């Protein structure tokens, strides 16, 4: 037979515990292959192939592999084709594959709740995100916001950002005391981790009221006047 592996040939990052297609092409001009395809994987860089993915399947060119939940950067796949008179051909990955079964680690370090934001202003969203096994790619960060206390996050702030740890957000024009943000970190294998604000924050279109002024003392220590809101309760004038 003549056989070629057309996926998982090397350099791939795949998520443990999920499905991944193994694809190939196999022909035999003499006797045909029928149900003569078997697939194995190695975790030692191809020195041995002790782990069976599937045995004796039809030559369809595709098999959906339930990837094991392991951590390994030395995985390779071998496919074996056997024709009807038991001639055998093999093909394997030319370089290693990474199986990553662990989610990234992510923390939101600003806009974590309790803030008062003014619509139309720039606010920095900051975070830390790491991934020990396959790493976070240059477009692995996305950020969204909710206006219902985090039940849903249908509003996009930014997608496919670099993992720089900071994004300058132009706060949208809205009035809500139930805003939260969620940040998503995606590693090279496709594992996703999320972190959202621990409590609500406010977005308003007008700034908060200024605090009441209880007393104003002149440099010459004249008597103080008291202000309630914006109206003076005294007609006394203070010279500065």
Short mmCIF file of C-alpha atoms in Angstrom, two decimals:
data_model
loop_
_atom_site.label_atom_id
_atom_site.label_comp_id
_atom_site.label_asym_id
_atom_site.label_seq_id
_atom_site.Cartn_x
_atom_site.Cartn_y
_atom_site.Cartn_z
CA UNK A 1 0.00 0.00 0.00
CA UNK A 2 0.88 3.67 -0.28
CA UNK A 3 -0.19 5.75 2.71
CA UNK A 4 0.25 9.39 3.75
CA UNK A 5 -0.81 11.10 6.96
CA UNK A 6 -2.44 14.42 6.03
CA UNK A 7 -3.12 15.82 9.51
CA UNK A 8 -1.25 15.71 12.83
CA UNK A 9 1.99 15.54 10.86
CA UNK A 10 3.83 17.54 13.52
CA UNK A 11 3.93 20.93 15.20
CA UNK A 12 0.26 20.73 16.23
CA UNK A 13 -1.20 21.79 19.57
CA UNK A 14 -4.28 19.79 20.54
CA UNK A 15 -6.52 19.84 23.60
CA UNK A 16 -6.71 16.76 25.77
CA UNK A 17 -10.16 15.38 26.42
CA UNK A 18 -11.56 16.62 23.10
CA UNK A 19 -11.96 15.16 19.62
CA UNK A 20 -9.44 15.68 16.83
CA UNK A 21 -9.64 14.39 13.28
CA UNK A 22 -6.85 12.16 11.99
CA UNK A 23 -6.83 12.24 8.19
CA UNK A 24 -4.88 10.25 5.62
CA UNK A 25 -4.81 8.93 2.07
CA UNK A 26 -4.10 5.27 1.36
CA UNK A 27 -4.19 3.25 -1.84
CA UNK A 28 -3.21 -0.21 -2.99
CA UNK A 29 -3.10 -1.00 -6.69
CA UNK A 30 -2.94 -4.74 -6.26
CA UNK A 31 -5.37 -6.10 -3.71
CA UNK A 32 -6.99 -3.14 -1.98
CA UNK A 33 -7.01 -2.15 1.65
CA UNK A 34 -10.62 -2.74 2.82
CA UNK A 35 -10.63 -2.59 6.65
CA UNK A 36 -6.89 -2.44 6.95
CA UNK A 37 -6.23 0.90 8.68
CA UNK A 38 -4.88 1.12 12.24
CA UNK A 39 -3.65 4.21 14.10
CA UNK A 40 -1.36 4.52 17.13
CA UNK A 41 0.29 7.31 19.08
CA UNK A 42 3.60 7.77 20.89
CA UNK A 43 4.41 9.95 23.89
CA UNK A 44 8.19 9.58 23.61
CA UNK A 45 8.85 11.34 20.32
CA UNK A 46 8.25 8.28 18.17
CA UNK A 47 10.63 5.85 19.84
CA UNK A 48 7.68 3.56 20.60
CA UNK A 49 4.01 3.54 19.59
CA UNK A 50 2.44 1.66 22.48
CA UNK A 51 -0.91 3.45 22.53
CA UNK A 52 -3.71 2.38 20.20
CA UNK A 53 -6.07 4.97 18.78
CA UNK A 54 -8.07 2.51 16.66
CA UNK A 55 -7.57 -0.87 14.99
CA UNK A 56 -8.72 -2.32 11.65
CA UNK A 57 -11.06 0.40 10.42
CA UNK A 58 -12.27 1.12 6.91
CA UNK A 59 -10.09 3.22 4.62
CA UNK A 60 -12.35 6.30 4.77
CA UNK A 61 -9.52 8.81 5.08
CA UNK A 62 -10.79 10.23 8.37
CA UNK A 63 -11.09 9.13 11.99
CA UNK A 64 -12.31 11.25 14.94
CA UNK A 65 -9.84 10.63 17.75
CA UNK A 66 -10.93 11.06 21.37
CA UNK A 67 -7.67 12.68 22.52
CA UNK A 68 -6.57 11.46 25.96
CA UNK A 69 -6.37 13.91 28.86
CA UNK A 70 -2.61 13.90 29.21
CA UNK A 71 0.19 16.46 29.22
CA UNK A 72 2.90 15.73 26.67
CA UNK A 73 5.03 17.69 24.23
CA UNK A 74 6.43 14.54 22.58
CA UNK A 75 3.38 13.02 20.89
CA UNK A 76 3.49 11.52 17.41
CA UNK A 77 0.88 9.61 15.39
CA UNK A 78 1.53 6.52 13.27
CA UNK A 79 -0.93 5.16 10.72
CA UNK A 80 -0.65 1.62 9.33
CA UNK A 81 -2.27 0.34 6.13
CA UNK A 82 -2.55 -3.41 5.48
CA UNK A 83 -3.74 -4.75 2.14
CA UNK A 84 -5.69 -7.97 1.59
CA UNK A 85 -2.57 -10.11 1.37
CA UNK A 86 -1.11 -8.47 4.49
CA UNK A 87 1.46 -6.19 2.94
CA UNK A 88 1.97 -3.30 5.37
CA UNK A 89 2.87 0.37 4.91
CA UNK A 90 3.26 2.95 7.67
CA UNK A 91 3.48 6.71 7.95
CA UNK A 92 4.06 8.81 11.06
CA UNK A 93 4.27 12.41 12.18
CA UNK A 94 7.54 14.01 11.15
CA UNK A 95 7.83 16.08 14.34
CA UNK A 96 6.28 16.23 17.78
CA UNK A 97 2.73 17.24 18.70
CA UNK A 98 1.70 18.86 22.00
CA UNK A 99 -1.30 17.55 23.93
CA UNK A 100 -2.37 20.13 26.51
CA UNK A 101 -5.14 19.18 28.95
CA UNK A 102 -4.82 22.14 31.33
CA UNK A 103 -6.67 25.45 31.12
CA UNK A 104 -4.74 28.71 31.12
CA UNK A 105 -4.51 30.69 34.39
CA UNK A 106 -6.09 34.15 34.22
CA UNK A 107 -6.76 36.94 36.71
CA UNK A 108 -8.57 40.23 36.25
CA UNK A 109 -6.63 42.96 38.05
CA UNK A 110 -8.80 46.02 37.34
CA UNK A 111 -12.52 46.64 36.82
CA UNK A 112 -13.07 43.83 39.26
CA UNK A 113 -16.15 45.49 40.79
CA UNK A 114 -17.26 48.57 42.70
CA UNK A 115 -15.86 51.13 40.25
CA UNK A 116 -17.71 54.19 38.94
CA UNK A 117 -16.97 54.76 35.23
CA UNK A 118 -17.93 57.73 33.10
CA UNK A 119 -19.27 56.97 29.61
CA UNK A 120 -17.04 58.20 26.81
CA UNK A 121 -13.86 58.05 28.87
CA UNK A 122 -10.92 55.68 28.52
CA UNK A 123 -10.48 53.07 31.26
CA UNK A 124 -7.67 50.51 31.38
CA UNK A 125 -8.64 46.86 31.75
CA UNK A 126 -5.72 44.92 33.20
CA UNK A 127 -5.09 41.21 33.66
CA UNK A 128 -2.49 38.49 33.99
CA UNK A 129 -2.68 35.28 31.91
CA UNK A 130 -0.27 32.37 31.63
CA UNK A 131 -0.29 28.86 30.20
CA UNK A 132 2.36 26.37 31.24
CA UNK A 133 2.00 23.75 28.51
CA UNK A 134 1.16 25.22 25.11
CA UNK A 135 1.29 28.95 25.81
CA UNK A 136 -1.10 31.76 24.90
CA UNK A 137 -0.83 32.86 21.25
CA UNK A 138 -0.54 36.46 20.06
CA UNK A 139 -4.31 36.65 19.52
CA UNK A 140 -5.44 34.66 22.56
CA UNK A 141 -7.27 37.30 24.66
CA UNK A 142 -10.87 38.48 24.25
CA UNK A 143 -12.97 40.76 26.51
CA UNK A 144 -16.73 41.22 26.79
CA UNK A 145 -19.12 43.07 29.10
CA UNK A 146 -22.51 42.47 30.68
CA UNK A 147 -25.17 44.97 31.78
CA UNK A 148 -27.27 42.46 33.75
CA UNK A 149 -24.89 41.55 36.54
CA UNK A 150 -23.10 38.84 34.59
CA UNK A 151 -25.98 36.60 33.53
CA UNK A 152 -24.90 37.02 29.91
CA UNK A 153 -21.97 38.81 28.24
CA UNK A 154 -23.29 39.70 24.76
CA UNK A 155 -21.27 42.90 24.31
CA UNK A 156 -17.80 42.75 22.75
CA UNK A 157 -15.03 45.02 24.03
CA UNK A 158 -12.21 43.46 21.98
CA UNK A 159 -11.30 40.07 20.51
CA UNK A 160 -8.07 38.33 19.51
CA UNK A 161 -5.83 40.63 21.53
CA UNK A 162 -2.19 40.03 22.35
CA UNK A 163 -1.57 38.99 25.94
CA UNK A 164 -0.08 42.36 26.94
CA UNK A 165 -1.94 42.60 30.25
CA UNK A 166 -3.65 45.91 29.46
CA UNK A 167 -6.35 47.20 27.10
CA UNK A 168 -7.63 50.78 26.91
CA UNK A 169 -11.42 50.60 26.79
CA UNK A 170 -13.55 53.45 25.49
CA UNK A 171 -16.45 53.15 27.95
CA UNK A 172 -19.76 52.97 26.03
CA UNK A 173 -22.60 55.43 26.45
CA UNK A 174 -25.00 53.68 28.80
CA UNK A 175 -26.54 53.97 32.26
CA UNK A 176 -26.16 50.83 34.34
CA UNK A 177 -25.26 49.88 37.89
CA UNK A 178 -24.97 46.18 36.91
CA UNK A 179 -21.96 46.13 34.60
CA UNK A 180 -19.38 43.34 34.69
CA UNK A 181 -16.62 42.36 32.31
CA UNK A 182 -15.33 38.91 31.44
CA UNK A 183 -11.92 38.15 29.98
CA UNK A 184 -11.22 34.96 28.01
CA UNK A 185 -7.76 33.44 27.55
CA UNK A 186 -7.33 30.80 24.85
CA UNK A 187 -4.16 28.69 24.70
CA UNK A 188 -2.61 27.27 21.53
CA UNK A 189 -4.38 23.95 22.05
CA UNK A 190 -7.79 25.64 22.20
CA UNK A 191 -8.35 25.39 25.97
CA UNK A 192 -10.22 28.44 27.24
CA UNK A 193 -10.25 29.99 30.72
CA UNK A 194 -12.40 32.92 31.85
CA UNK A 195 -12.41 35.44 34.66
CA UNK A 196 -15.12 37.99 35.35
CA UNK A 197 -15.59 40.93 37.69
CA UNK A 198 -16.37 39.70 41.19
CA UNK A 199 -19.07 42.35 41.66
CA UNK A 200 -20.93 44.96 39.61
CA UNK A 201 -19.58 48.36 38.68
CA UNK A 202 -21.38 51.51 37.52
CA UNK A 203 -21.33 53.24 34.16
CA UNK A 204 -22.96 56.69 34.02
CA UNK A 205 -23.23 59.41 31.41
CA UNK A 206 -22.75 62.17 34.02
CA UNK A 207 -20.10 62.37 36.74
CA UNK A 208 -21.01 61.61 40.35
CA UNK A 209 -22.07 64.56 42.54
CA UNK A 210 -19.30 66.43 44.30
CA UNK A 211 -19.05 65.84 48.05
CA UNK A 212 -20.65 68.43 50.33
CA UNK A 213 -18.32 71.15 51.57
CA UNK A 214 -18.65 71.38 55.34
CA UNK A 215 -16.28 74.26 55.90
CA UNK A 216 -13.97 76.60 54.08
CA UNK A 217 -11.38 78.47 56.09
CA UNK A 218 -9.71 81.57 54.72
CA UNK A 219 -6.02 82.16 55.12
CA UNK A 220 -6.84 84.95 57.56
CA UNK A 221 -8.79 82.56 59.81
CA UNK A 222 -12.08 84.40 59.41
CA UNK A 223 -15.28 82.60 60.29
CA UNK A 224 -16.24 79.61 58.17
CA UNK A 225 -19.36 79.33 56.13
CA UNK A 226 -21.25 76.11 55.48
CA UNK A 227 -22.46 74.99 52.10
CA UNK A 228 -25.23 72.52 51.49
CA UNK A 229 -25.04 71.28 47.93
CA UNK A 230 -24.52 74.41 45.89
CA UNK A 231 -26.44 76.95 48.10
CA UNK A 232 -24.82 78.94 50.83
CA UNK A 233 -26.63 79.09 54.18
CA UNK A 234 -24.84 82.34 55.02
CA UNK A 235 -24.42 85.63 53.24
CA UNK A 236 -21.04 86.21 54.86
CA UNK A 237 -18.27 86.82 52.30
CA UNK A 238 -14.84 85.41 52.90
CA UNK A 239 -11.81 87.18 51.52
CA UNK A 240 -9.02 84.97 50.24
#
